[in-house]
PDB file of C-alpha atoms in Angstrom:
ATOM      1  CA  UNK A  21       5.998  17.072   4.770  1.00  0.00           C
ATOM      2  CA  UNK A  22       4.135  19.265   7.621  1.00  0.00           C
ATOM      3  CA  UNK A  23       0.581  18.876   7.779  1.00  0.00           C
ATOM      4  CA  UNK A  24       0.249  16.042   5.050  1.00  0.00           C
ATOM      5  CA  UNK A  25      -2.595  13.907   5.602  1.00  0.00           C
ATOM      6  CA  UNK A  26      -1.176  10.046   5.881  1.00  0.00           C
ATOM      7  CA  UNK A  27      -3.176   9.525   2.639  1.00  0.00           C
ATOM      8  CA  UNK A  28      -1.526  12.128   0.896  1.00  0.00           C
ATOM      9  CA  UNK A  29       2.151  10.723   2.048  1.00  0.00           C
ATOM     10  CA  UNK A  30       1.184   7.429   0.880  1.00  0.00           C
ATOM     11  CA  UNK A  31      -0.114   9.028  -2.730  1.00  0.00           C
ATOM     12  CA  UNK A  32       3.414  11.149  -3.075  1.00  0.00           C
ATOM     13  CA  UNK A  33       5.445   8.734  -1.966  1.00  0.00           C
ATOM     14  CA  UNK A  34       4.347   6.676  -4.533  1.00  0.00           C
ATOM     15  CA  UNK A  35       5.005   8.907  -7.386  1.00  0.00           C
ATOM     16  CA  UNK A  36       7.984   9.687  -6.309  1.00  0.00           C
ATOM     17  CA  UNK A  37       8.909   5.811  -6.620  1.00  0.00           C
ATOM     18  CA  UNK A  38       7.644   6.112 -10.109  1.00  0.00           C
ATOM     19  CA  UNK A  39       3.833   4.615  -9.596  1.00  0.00           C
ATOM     20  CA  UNK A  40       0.631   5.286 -11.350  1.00  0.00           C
ATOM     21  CA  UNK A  41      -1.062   5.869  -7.516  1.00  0.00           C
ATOM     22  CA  UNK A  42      -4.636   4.428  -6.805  1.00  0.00           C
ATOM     23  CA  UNK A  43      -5.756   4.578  -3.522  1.00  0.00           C
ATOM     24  CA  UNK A  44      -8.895   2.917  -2.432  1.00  0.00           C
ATOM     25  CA  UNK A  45     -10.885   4.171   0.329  1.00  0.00           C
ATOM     26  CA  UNK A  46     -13.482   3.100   2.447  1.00  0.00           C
ATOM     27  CA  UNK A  47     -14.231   4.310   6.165  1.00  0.00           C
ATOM     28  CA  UNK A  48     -14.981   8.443   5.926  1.00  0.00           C
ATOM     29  CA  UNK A  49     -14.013   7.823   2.399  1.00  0.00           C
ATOM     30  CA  UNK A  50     -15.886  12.054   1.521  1.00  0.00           C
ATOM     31  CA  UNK A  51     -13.183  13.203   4.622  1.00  0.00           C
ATOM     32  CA  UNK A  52     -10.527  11.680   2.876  1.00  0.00           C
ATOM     33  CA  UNK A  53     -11.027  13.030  -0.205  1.00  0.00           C
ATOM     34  CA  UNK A  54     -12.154  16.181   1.256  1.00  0.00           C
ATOM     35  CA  UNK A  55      -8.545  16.733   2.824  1.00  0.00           C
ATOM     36  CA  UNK A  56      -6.803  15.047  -0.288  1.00  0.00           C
ATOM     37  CA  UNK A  57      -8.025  18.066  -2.025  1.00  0.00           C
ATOM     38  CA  UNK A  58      -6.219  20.153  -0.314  1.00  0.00           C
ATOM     39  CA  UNK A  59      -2.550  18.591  -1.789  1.00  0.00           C
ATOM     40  CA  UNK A  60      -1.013  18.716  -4.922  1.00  0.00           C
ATOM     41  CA  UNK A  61      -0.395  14.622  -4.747  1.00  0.00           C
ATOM     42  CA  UNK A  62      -4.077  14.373  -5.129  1.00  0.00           C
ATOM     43  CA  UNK A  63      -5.033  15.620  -8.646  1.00  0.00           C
ATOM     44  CA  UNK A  64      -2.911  12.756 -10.813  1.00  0.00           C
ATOM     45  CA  UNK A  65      -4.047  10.079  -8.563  1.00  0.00           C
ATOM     46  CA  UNK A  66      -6.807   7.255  -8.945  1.00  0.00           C
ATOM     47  CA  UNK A  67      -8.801   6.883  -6.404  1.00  0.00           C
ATOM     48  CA  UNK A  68     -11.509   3.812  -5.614  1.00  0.00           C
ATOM     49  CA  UNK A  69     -13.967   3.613  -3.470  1.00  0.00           C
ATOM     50  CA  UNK A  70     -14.643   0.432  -1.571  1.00  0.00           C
ATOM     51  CA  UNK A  71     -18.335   0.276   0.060  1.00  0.00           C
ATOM     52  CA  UNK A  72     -18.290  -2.470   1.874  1.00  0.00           C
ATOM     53  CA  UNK A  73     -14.766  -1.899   3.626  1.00  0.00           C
ATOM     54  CA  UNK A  74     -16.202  -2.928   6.697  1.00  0.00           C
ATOM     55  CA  UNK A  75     -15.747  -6.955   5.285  1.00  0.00           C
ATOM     56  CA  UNK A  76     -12.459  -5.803   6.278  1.00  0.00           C
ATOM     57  CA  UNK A  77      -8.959  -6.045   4.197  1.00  0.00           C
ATOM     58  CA  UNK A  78      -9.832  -8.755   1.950  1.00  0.00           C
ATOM     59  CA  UNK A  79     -12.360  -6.368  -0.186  1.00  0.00           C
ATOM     60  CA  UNK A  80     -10.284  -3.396  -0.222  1.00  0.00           C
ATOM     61  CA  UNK A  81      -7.631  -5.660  -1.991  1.00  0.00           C
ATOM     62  CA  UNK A  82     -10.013  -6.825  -4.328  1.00  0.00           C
ATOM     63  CA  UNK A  83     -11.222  -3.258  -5.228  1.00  0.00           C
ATOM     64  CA  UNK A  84      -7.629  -2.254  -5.929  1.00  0.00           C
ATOM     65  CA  UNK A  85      -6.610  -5.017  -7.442  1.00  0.00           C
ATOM     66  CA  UNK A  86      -9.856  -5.204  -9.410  1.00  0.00           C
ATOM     67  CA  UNK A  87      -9.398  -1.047 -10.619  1.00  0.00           C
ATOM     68  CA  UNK A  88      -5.398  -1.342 -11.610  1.00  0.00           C
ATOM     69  CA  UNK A  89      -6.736  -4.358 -14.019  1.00  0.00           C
ATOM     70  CA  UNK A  90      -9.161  -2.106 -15.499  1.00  0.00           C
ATOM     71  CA  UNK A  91      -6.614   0.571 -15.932  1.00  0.00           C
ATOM     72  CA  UNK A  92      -4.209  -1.752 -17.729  1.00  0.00           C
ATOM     73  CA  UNK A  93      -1.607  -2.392 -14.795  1.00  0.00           C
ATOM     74  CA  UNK A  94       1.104  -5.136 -15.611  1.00  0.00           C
ATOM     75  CA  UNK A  95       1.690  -5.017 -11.653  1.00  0.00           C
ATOM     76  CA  UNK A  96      -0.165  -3.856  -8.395  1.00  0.00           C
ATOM     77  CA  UNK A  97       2.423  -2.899  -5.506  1.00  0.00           C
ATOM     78  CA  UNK A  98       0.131  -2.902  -2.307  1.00  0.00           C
ATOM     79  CA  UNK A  99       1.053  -0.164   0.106  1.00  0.00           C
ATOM     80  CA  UNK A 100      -0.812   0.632   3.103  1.00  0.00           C
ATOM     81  CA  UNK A 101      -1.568   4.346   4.183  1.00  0.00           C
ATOM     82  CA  UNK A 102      -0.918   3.527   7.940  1.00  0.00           C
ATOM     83  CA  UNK A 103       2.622   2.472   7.225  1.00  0.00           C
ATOM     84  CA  UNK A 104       4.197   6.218   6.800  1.00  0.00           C
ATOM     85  CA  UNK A 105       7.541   5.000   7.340  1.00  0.00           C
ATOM     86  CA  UNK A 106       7.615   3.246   3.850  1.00  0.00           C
ATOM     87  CA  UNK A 107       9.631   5.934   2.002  1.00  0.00           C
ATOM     88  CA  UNK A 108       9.183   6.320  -1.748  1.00  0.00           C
ATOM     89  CA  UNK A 109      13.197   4.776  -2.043  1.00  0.00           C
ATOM     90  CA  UNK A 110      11.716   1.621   0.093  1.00  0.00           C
ATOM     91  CA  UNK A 111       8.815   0.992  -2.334  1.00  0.00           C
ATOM     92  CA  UNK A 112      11.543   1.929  -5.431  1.00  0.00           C
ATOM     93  CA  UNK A 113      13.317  -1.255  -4.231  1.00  0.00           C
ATOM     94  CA  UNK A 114      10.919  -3.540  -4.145  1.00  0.00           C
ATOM     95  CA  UNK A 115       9.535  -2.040  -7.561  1.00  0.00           C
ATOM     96  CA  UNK A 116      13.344  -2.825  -9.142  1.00  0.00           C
ATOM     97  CA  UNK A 117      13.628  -6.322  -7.374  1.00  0.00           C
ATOM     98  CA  UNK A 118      10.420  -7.783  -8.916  1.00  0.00           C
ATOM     99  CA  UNK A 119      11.479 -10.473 -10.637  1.00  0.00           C
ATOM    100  CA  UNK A 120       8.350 -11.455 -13.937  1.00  0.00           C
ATOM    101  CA  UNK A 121       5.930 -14.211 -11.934  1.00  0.00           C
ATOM    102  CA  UNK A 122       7.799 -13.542  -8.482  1.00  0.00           C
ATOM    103  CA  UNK A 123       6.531 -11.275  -5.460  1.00  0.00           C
ATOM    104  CA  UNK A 124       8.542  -8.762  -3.810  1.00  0.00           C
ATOM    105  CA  UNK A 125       7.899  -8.053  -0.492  1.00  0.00           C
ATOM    106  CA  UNK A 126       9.755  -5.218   1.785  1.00  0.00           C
ATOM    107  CA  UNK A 127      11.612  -6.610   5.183  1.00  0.00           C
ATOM    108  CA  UNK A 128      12.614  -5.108   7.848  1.00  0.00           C
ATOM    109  CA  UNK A 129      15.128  -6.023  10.055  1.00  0.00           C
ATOM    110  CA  UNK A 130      14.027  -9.463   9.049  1.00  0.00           C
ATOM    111  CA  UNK A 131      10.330  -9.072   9.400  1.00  0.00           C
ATOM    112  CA  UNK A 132       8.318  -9.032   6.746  1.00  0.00           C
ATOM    113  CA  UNK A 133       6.170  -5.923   6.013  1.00  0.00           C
ATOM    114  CA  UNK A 134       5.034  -3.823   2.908  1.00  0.00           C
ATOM    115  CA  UNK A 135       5.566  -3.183   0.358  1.00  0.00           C
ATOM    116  CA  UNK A 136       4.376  -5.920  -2.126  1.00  0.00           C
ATOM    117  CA  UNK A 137       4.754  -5.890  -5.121  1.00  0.00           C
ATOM    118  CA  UNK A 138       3.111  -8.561  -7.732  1.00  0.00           C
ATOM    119  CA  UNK A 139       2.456  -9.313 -11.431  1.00  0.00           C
ATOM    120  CA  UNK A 140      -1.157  -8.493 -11.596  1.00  0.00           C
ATOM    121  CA  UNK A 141      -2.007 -12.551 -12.559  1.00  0.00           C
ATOM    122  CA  UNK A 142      -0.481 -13.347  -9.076  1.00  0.00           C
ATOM    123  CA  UNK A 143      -1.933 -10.120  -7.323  1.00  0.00           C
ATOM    124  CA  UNK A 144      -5.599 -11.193  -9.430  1.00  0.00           C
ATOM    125  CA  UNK A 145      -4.504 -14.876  -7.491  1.00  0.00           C
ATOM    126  CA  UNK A 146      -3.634 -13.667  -4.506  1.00  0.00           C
ATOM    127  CA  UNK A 147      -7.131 -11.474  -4.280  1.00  0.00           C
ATOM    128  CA  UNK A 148      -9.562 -14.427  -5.197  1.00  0.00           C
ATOM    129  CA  UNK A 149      -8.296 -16.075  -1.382  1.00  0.00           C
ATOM    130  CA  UNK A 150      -8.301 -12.760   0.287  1.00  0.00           C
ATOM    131  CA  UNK A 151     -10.812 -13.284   3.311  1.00  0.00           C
ATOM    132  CA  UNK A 152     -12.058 -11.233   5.777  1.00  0.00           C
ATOM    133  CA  UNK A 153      -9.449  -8.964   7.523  1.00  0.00           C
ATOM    134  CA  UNK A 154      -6.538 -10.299   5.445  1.00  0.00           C
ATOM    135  CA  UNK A 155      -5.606  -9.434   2.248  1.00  0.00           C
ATOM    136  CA  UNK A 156      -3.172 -11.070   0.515  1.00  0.00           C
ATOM    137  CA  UNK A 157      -2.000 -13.401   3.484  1.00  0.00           C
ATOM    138  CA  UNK A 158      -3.627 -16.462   1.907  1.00  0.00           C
ATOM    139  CA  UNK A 159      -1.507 -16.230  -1.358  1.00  0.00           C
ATOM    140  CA  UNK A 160       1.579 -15.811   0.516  1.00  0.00           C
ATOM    141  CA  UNK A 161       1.051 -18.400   3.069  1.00  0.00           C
ATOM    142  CA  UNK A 162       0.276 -20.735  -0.290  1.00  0.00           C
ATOM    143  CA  UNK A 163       2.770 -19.857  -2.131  1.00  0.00           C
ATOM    144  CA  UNK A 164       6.192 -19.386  -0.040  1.00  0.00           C
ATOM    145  CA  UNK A 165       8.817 -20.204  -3.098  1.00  0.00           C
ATOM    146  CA  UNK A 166       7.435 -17.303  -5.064  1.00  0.00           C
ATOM    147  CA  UNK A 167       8.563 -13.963  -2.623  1.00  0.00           C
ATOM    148  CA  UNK A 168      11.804 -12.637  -2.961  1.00  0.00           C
ATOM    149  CA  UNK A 169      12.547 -10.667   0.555  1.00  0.00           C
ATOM    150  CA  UNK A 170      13.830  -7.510  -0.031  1.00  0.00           C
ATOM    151  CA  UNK A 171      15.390  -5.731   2.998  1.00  0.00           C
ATOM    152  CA  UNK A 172      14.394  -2.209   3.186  1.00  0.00           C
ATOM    153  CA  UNK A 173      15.694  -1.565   6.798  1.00  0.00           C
ATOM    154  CA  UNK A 174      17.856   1.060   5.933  1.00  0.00           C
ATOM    155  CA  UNK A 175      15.235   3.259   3.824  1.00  0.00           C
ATOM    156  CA  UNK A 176      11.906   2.528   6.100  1.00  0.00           C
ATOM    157  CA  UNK A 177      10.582   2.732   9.422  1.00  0.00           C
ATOM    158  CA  UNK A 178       8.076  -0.005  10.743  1.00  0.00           C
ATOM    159  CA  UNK A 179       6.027   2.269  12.136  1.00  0.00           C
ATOM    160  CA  UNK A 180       2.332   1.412  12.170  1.00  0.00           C
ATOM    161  CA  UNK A 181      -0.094   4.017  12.690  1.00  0.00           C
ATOM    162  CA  UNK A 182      -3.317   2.570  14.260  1.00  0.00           C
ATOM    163  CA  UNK A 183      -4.175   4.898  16.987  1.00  0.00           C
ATOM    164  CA  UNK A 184      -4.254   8.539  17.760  1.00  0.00           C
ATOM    165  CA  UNK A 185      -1.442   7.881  20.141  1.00  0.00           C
ATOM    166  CA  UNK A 186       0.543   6.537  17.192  1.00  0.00           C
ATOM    167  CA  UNK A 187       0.252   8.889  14.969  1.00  0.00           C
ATOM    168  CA  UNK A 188       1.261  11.346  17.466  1.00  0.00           C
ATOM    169  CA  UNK A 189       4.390   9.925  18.017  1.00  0.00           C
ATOM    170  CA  UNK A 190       4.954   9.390  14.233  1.00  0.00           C
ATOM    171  CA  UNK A 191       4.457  13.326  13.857  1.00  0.00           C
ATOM    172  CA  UNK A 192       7.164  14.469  16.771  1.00  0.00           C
ATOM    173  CA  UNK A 193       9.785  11.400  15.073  1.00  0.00           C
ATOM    174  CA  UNK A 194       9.067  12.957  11.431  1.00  0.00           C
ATOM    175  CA  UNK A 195       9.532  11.547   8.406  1.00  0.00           C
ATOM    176  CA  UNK A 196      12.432   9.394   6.120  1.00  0.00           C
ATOM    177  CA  UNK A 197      11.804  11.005   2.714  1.00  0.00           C
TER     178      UNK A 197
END
């Protein structure tokens, strides 16, 4: 949608896929909110804030992880913000292809991306060997036999928005949903 923040996308996108949303912020976590205000996909939505984001990825995993347990999750699909190209219908996909004890992870065109999707034992698992700037790598890496690839390369983009440059070329392509 025009002017939706990325955080925003990622929140409706979500619900559309049929997710209780929490987002966890860190860096200019007051901006964020600030300009989540401003959208209707903010005012249903959890949101988590993560102090010490700059440990990197492995604490903002934790935090999430950590608040969908306290909220009574069965499962904790992980989607990142700076992945707008992961349409609500990728992230349904994965939801539906979770097997019980088995991790579903989006693909595309054989690479393998978000979402994830995990019983919230393996996600709890999968956060106690997060490190640094990784956040569920560890797990995966461990544990090969239990994700299920899901290909999502119809439904999703891979586009990865870490620069100014990128997300100006993400606003002139537009978006899949």
């Amino acid at each position: 949608m025009a002017g939706e923040t990325l955080a925003a996308r990622a929140l409706r996108c979500a619900r559309e896929a049929g997710t209780s949303p929490l987002l966890v912020l860190g860096h200019r976590a007051g901006e964020v909110r600030a300009a989540l205000s401003q959208h209707p996909s903010w005012t249903d939505s959890e949101v988590v804030d993560c102090p010490d984001w700059e440990q990197g990825l492995s604490v903002s995993f934790r935090a999430g992880v950590r608040a969908a347990a306290e909220r009574g999750a069965g499962r904790v699909a992980v989607v990142l913000v700076d992945q707008p190209g992961i349409s609500s219908t990728a992230l349904r996909r994965v939801l539906e292809a979770q097997a019980p004890g088995r991790i579903a992870r989006g693909v595309l065109g054989g690479t393998p991306t978000h979402p994830l999707v995990f019983d919230l034992d393996r996600a709890r698992q999968a956060a106690a060997l997060a490190v640094g700037d990784e956040g569920a790598r560890a797990y995966l890496r461990a544990h090969p036999g239990l994700v299920d690839a899901i290909d999502i390369s119809e439904v999703a983009d891979a586009a990865d928005i870490d620069t100014p440059q990128d997300l100006l070329a993400w606003s002139t392509i537009g978006s899949q949903d």
